[in-house]
Every structure is written in structure tokens, then in C-alpha cells.
Coordinates of C-alpha atoms and ligand atoms in Angstrom, one line a residue:
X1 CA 349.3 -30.6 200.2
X2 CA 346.5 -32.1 198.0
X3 CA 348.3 -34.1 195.1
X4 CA 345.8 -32.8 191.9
X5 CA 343.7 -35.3 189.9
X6 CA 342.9 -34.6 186.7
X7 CA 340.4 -37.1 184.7
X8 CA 339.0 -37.4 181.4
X9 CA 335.3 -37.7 180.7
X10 CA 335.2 -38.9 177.5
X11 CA 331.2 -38.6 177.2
X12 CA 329.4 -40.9 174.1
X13 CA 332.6 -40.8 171.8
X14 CA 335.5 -42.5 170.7
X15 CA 335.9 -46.1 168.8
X16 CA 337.7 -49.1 169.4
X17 CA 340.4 -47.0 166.9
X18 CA 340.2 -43.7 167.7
X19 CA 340.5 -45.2 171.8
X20 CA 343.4 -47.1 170.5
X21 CA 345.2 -44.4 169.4
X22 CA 344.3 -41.6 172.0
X23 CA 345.5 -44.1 174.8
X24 CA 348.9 -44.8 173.0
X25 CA 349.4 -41.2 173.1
X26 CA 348.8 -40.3 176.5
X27 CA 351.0 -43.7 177.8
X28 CA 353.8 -41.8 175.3
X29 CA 352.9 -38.5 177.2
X30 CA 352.7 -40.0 180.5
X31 CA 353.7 -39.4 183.4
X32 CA 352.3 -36.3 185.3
X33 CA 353.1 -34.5 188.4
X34 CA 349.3 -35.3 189.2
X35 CA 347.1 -38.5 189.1
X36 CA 345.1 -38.9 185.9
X37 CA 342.3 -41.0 184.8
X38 CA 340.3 -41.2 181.6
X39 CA 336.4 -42.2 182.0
X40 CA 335.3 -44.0 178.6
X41 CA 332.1 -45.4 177.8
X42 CA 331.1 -48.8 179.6
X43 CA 331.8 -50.8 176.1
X44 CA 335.4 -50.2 176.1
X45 CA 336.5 -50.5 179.3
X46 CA 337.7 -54.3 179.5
X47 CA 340.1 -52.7 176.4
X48 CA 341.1 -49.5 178.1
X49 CA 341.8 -51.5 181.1
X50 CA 344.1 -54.3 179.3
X51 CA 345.5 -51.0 177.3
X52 CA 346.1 -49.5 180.7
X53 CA 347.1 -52.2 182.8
X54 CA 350.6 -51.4 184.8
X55 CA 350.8 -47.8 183.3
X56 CA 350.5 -44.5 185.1
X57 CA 346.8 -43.6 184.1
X58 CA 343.9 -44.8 186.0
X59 CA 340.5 -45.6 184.7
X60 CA 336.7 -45.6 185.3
X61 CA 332.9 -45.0 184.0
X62 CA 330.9 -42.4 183.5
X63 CA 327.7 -43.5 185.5
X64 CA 326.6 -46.4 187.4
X65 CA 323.5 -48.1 188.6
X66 CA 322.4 -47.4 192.2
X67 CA 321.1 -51.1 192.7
X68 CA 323.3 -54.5 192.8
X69 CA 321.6 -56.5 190.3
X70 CA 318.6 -57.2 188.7
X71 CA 316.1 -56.4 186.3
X72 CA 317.3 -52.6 185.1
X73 CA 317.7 -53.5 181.6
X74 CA 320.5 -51.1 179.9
X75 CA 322.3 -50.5 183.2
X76 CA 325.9 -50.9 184.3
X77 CA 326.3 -52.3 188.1
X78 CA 329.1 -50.7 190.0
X79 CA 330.5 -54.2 190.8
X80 CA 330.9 -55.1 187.0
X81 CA 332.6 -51.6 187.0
X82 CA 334.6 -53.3 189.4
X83 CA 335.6 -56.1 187.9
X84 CA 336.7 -54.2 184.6
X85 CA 339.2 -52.6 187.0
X86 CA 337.8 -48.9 187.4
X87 CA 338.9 -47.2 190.2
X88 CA 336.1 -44.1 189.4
X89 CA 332.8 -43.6 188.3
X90 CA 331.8 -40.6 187.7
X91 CA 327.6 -39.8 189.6
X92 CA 325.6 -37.0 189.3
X93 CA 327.2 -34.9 185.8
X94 CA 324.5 -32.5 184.8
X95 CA 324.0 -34.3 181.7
X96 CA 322.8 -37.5 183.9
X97 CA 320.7 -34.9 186.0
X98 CA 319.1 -33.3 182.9
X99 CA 318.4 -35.8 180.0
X100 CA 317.7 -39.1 182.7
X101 CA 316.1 -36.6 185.2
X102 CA 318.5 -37.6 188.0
X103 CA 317.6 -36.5 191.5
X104 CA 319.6 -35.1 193.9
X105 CA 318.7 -38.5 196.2
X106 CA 319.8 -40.8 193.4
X107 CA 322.9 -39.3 192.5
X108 CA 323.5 -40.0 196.7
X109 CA 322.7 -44.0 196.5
X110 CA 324.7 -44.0 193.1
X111 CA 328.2 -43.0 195.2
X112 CA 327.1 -45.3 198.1
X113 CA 326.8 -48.5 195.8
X114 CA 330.1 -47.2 194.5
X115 CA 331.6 -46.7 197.6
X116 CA 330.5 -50.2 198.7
X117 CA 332.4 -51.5 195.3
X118 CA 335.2 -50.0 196.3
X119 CA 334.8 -47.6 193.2
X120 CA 335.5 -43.6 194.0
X121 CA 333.2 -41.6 193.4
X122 CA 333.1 -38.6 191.1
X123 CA 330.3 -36.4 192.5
X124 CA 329.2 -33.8 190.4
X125 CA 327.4 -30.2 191.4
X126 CA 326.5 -27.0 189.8
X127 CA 324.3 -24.2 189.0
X128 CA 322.4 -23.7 185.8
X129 CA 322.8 -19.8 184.4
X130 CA 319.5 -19.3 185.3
X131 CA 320.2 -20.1 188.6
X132 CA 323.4 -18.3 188.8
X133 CA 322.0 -15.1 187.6
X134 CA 319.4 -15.6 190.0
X135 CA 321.8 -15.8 193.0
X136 CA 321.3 -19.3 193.6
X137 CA 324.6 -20.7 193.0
X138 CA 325.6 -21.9 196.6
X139 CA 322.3 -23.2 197.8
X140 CA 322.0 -25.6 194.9
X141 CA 325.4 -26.7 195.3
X142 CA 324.8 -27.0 198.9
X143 CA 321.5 -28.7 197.8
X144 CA 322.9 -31.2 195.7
X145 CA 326.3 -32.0 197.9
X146 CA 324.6 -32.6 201.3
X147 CA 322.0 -35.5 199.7
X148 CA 325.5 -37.1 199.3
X149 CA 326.6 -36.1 202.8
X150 CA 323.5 -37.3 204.9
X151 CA 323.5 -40.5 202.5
X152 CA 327.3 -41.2 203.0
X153 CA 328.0 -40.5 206.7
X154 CA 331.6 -40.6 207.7
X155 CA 332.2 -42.0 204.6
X156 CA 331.8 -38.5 202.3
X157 CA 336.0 -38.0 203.1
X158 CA 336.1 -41.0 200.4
X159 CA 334.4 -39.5 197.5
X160 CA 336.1 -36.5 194.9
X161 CA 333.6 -33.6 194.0
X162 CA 333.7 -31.9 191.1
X163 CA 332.2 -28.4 190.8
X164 CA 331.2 -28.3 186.9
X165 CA 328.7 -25.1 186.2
X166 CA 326.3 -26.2 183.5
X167 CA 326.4 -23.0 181.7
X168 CA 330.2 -24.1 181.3
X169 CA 330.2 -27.4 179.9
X170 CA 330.8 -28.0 176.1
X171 CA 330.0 -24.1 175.8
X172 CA 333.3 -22.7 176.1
X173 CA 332.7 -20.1 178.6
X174 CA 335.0 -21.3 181.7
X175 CA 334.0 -19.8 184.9
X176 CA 336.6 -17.5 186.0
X177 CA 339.5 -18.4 188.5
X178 CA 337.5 -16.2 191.4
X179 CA 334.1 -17.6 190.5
X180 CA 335.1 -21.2 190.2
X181 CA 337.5 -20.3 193.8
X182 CA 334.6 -18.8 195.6
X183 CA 331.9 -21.8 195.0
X184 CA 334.9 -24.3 196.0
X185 CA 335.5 -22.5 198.9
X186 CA 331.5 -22.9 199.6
X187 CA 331.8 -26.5 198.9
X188 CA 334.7 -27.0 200.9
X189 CA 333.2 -25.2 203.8
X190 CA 330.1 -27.9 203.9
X191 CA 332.8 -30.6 203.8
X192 CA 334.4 -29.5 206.6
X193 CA 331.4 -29.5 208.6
X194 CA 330.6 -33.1 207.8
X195 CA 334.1 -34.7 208.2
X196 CA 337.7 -33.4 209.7
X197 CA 338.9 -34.9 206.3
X198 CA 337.7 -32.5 204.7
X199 CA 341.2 -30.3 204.1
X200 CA 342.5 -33.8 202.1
X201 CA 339.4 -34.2 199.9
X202 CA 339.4 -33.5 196.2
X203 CA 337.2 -30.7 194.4
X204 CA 337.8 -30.8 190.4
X205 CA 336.7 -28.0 188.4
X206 CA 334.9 -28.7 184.7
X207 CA 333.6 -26.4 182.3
X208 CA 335.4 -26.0 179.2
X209 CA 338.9 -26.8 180.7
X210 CA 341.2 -26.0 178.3
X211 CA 345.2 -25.8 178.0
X212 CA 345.3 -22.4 178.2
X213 CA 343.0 -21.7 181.0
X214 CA 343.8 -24.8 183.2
X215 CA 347.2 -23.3 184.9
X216 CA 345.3 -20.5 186.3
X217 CA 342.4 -22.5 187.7
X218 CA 344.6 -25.4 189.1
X219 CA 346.3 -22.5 191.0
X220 CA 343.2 -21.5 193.0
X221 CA 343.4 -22.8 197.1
X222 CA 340.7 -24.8 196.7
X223 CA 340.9 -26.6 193.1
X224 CA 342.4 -29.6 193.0
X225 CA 342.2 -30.6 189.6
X226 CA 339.8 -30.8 186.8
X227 CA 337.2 -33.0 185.1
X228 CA 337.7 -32.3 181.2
X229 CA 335.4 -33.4 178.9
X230 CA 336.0 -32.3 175.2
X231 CA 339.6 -31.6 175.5
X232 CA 339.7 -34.7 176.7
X233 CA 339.5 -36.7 173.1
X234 CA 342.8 -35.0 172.1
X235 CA 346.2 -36.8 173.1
X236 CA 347.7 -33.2 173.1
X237 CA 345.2 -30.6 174.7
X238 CA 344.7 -33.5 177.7
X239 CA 348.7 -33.8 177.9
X240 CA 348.9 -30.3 178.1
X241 CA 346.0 -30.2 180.8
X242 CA 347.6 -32.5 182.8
X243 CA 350.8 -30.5 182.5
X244 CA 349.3 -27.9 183.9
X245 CA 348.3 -29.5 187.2
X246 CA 351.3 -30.3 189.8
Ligands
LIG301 C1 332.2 -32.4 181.3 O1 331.4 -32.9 180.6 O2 332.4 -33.0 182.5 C2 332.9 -31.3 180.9 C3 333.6 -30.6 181.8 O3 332.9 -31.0 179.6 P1 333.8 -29.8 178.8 O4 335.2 -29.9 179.3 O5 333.7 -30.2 177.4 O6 333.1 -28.5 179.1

């Protein structure tokens, strides 16, 4: 039985406050009959991690650089990630892929560096609407997923995926139980063909997660948690999230 993780992406918000106070409220909350993690923005992590330090939520970042060191000016190495205590980074979220123009190839090197760091990485997939409505949902998944497998090797059984359809994020149309089921059970499929791991590997769902749709997802054979971005910044609808997965 895969123990569920569910993890916070907190995106480009939050303040040294309002961070203050939403962590306070989920170390009141906590714990979880599942592992949780919240993903702030690369500013705050030494603070999240002192705020953190010893309690029952893990933490991480929501991107890293794919190269060690060096002249990248503006970007976060996983080992700095590292040292701030994350244990995830999240590579490869749509957002990344659309506004930075993220390849498929990149996203790959991104979890390797992590990997190398120790760090787990949160590999996103999905499908545009366009692309959905045009049949394409499992090849571009597929697409996207196996740059990570033929990059990674063996080592793909130590990475989480998470399945987040674009035309679900921060729109508030969820995929449905079935259609978020049926691409996991796609995803999980390729997994199995690259590594006999593959049964104790994580897929998260994300698309406008919410506390009263998450119960009914997390209950799906394949989903093993979620990746929740906007109901993520409130102590009560992430509590209540988390609630929902055991
Ligand atoms: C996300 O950004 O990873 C996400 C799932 O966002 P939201 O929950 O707001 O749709």
C-alpha cells in the first residue's frame, strides 16, 4: 500500500508574515495520515526550514537549475536547495514549461541534478485542452515522462510524478476521478515498463484540488496524492486536503 503524499506549491506568493502564520497553522493542524510538504519560493526557505525543523511537514522548491554552478544569473542550484534542507523540488510544472519555454529534455537533466543532490523530484506532465480535445492526452504524457525515463535509468523508481492537466490548474475545473484514473493508469503503465518499482512509485494529481473534491480523487487506484497549488495558501482548505488523503 502506497502511503499518499500530498504537497503544497505555493507558486510566487506568500511574505515573510503571511508564511509565518500559514506554517503555524498547519504545525497546529498537523499531523496527517499521509506525508506532506509545502514548496515555497527559494527566498524563504532557510525560514520555512528553521520554522519546520523537527515537525511532521517536509519541505522543498519549486524549480531548480539543471547545471552545478556557474554563471546562470537568477538561478537556484539543486545543491543550495540542498543545503536549505529540501527534501523536493518540484521540475517540469506547466507554468515552467510555458512562460520559461521548458523542454521536455530539460525538465529530464533538472530531476537528474536533483536526484544527484539527493533532492526528490516532483515531475510534472499533462495535456493542454487543445491537446485533450484533440485526443492527444497519453502521447504527450508519454512524451514528456519518458525524456525523464531514458535520462534517469534505473533511477526513475526515485522520482514522484505528478499528472496536473493544464486546462486544470488555477481554473477550477478538476479533471474528473475517471479522467484523472485513466491517464494515471497510462502513466503508471510506462513506469512499469521502465522499472519493477514501479507499483511503489508516487503519481499526484493537481488541478484545482480542493477540499471537497480531494476524497474522491485520492480514492482512485492509481492516485497517490495531490500537488495543490491555490488551496494551498489557506491553513484550513490544505488541512482539510491533507485530511482527505490516508
Ligand atoms: C499547481 O500549480 O500545481 C496547481 C495544481 O494549482 P491549482 O491547485 O491552483 O490548480
Amino acid at each position: 500500500m502506497r502511503r499518499k503524499l500530498v504537497v503544497g506549491n505555493w507558486k510566487m506568493n506568500g511574505s515573510r508574515v503571511a508564511n509565518a502564520e500559514l506554517l503555524a497553522a498547519l504545525k497546529s493542524a498537523s499531523p496527517w495520515d499521509a506525508d506532506v510538504a509545502v514548496c515555497a519560493p527559494a527566498p524563504y526557505l532557510g525560514e520555512v526550514a528553521l520554522s519546520l525543523q523537527g515537525e511532521f511537514i517536509a519541505w522543498g522548491a519549486q524549480d531548480c537549475s539543471a547545471h552545478e554552478s556557474g554563471a546562470f544569473t537568477g538561478e537556484v542550484s539543486a545543491a543550495m536547495l540542498a543545503e536549505f534542507g529540501c527534501k523536493y523540488v518540484i521540475v517540469g510544472h506547466s507554468e515552467r514549461r510555458a512562460y520559461h519555454a521548458e523542454s521536455d529534455q530539460l525538465v529530464a537533466d533538472k530531476a537528474k541534478t536533483a536526484l544527484e543532490h539527493r533532492l526528490t523530484p516532483i515531475v510534472c506532465v499533462g495535456e493542454t485542452l487543445t491537446e485533450r480535445e484533440a485526443g492527444h492526452t497519453d502521447e504527450v504524457v508519454k512524451r514528456q515522462l519518458s525524456a525523464v525515463i531514458h535520462t534517469l535509468g534505473h533511477c526513475i523508481a526515485q522520482v514522484v510524478v505528478a499528472y496536473e492537466p493544464v486546462w486544470a490548474i488555477g481554473t477550477g475545473k478538476t479533471a474528473s476521478p475517471e479522467q484523472a484514473q485513466a491517464v494515471h493508469a497510462v502513466l503508471r503503465a510506462q513506469l512499469k515498463a521502465a522499472t519493477e518499482h514501479a507499483g511503489d512509485m508516487k503519481i499526484l494529481y493537481g488541478g484545482s484540488v480542493k477540499a471537497d473534491n480531494a476524497a474522491t480523487l485520492f480514492a482512485q487506484a492509481d492516485i497517490d496524492g495531490g500537488l495543490i497549488g491555490g488551496a494551498s495558501l489557506k491553513a484550513s482548505d490544505f488541512d482539510a486536503i491533507c485530511r482527505a488523503a490516508h
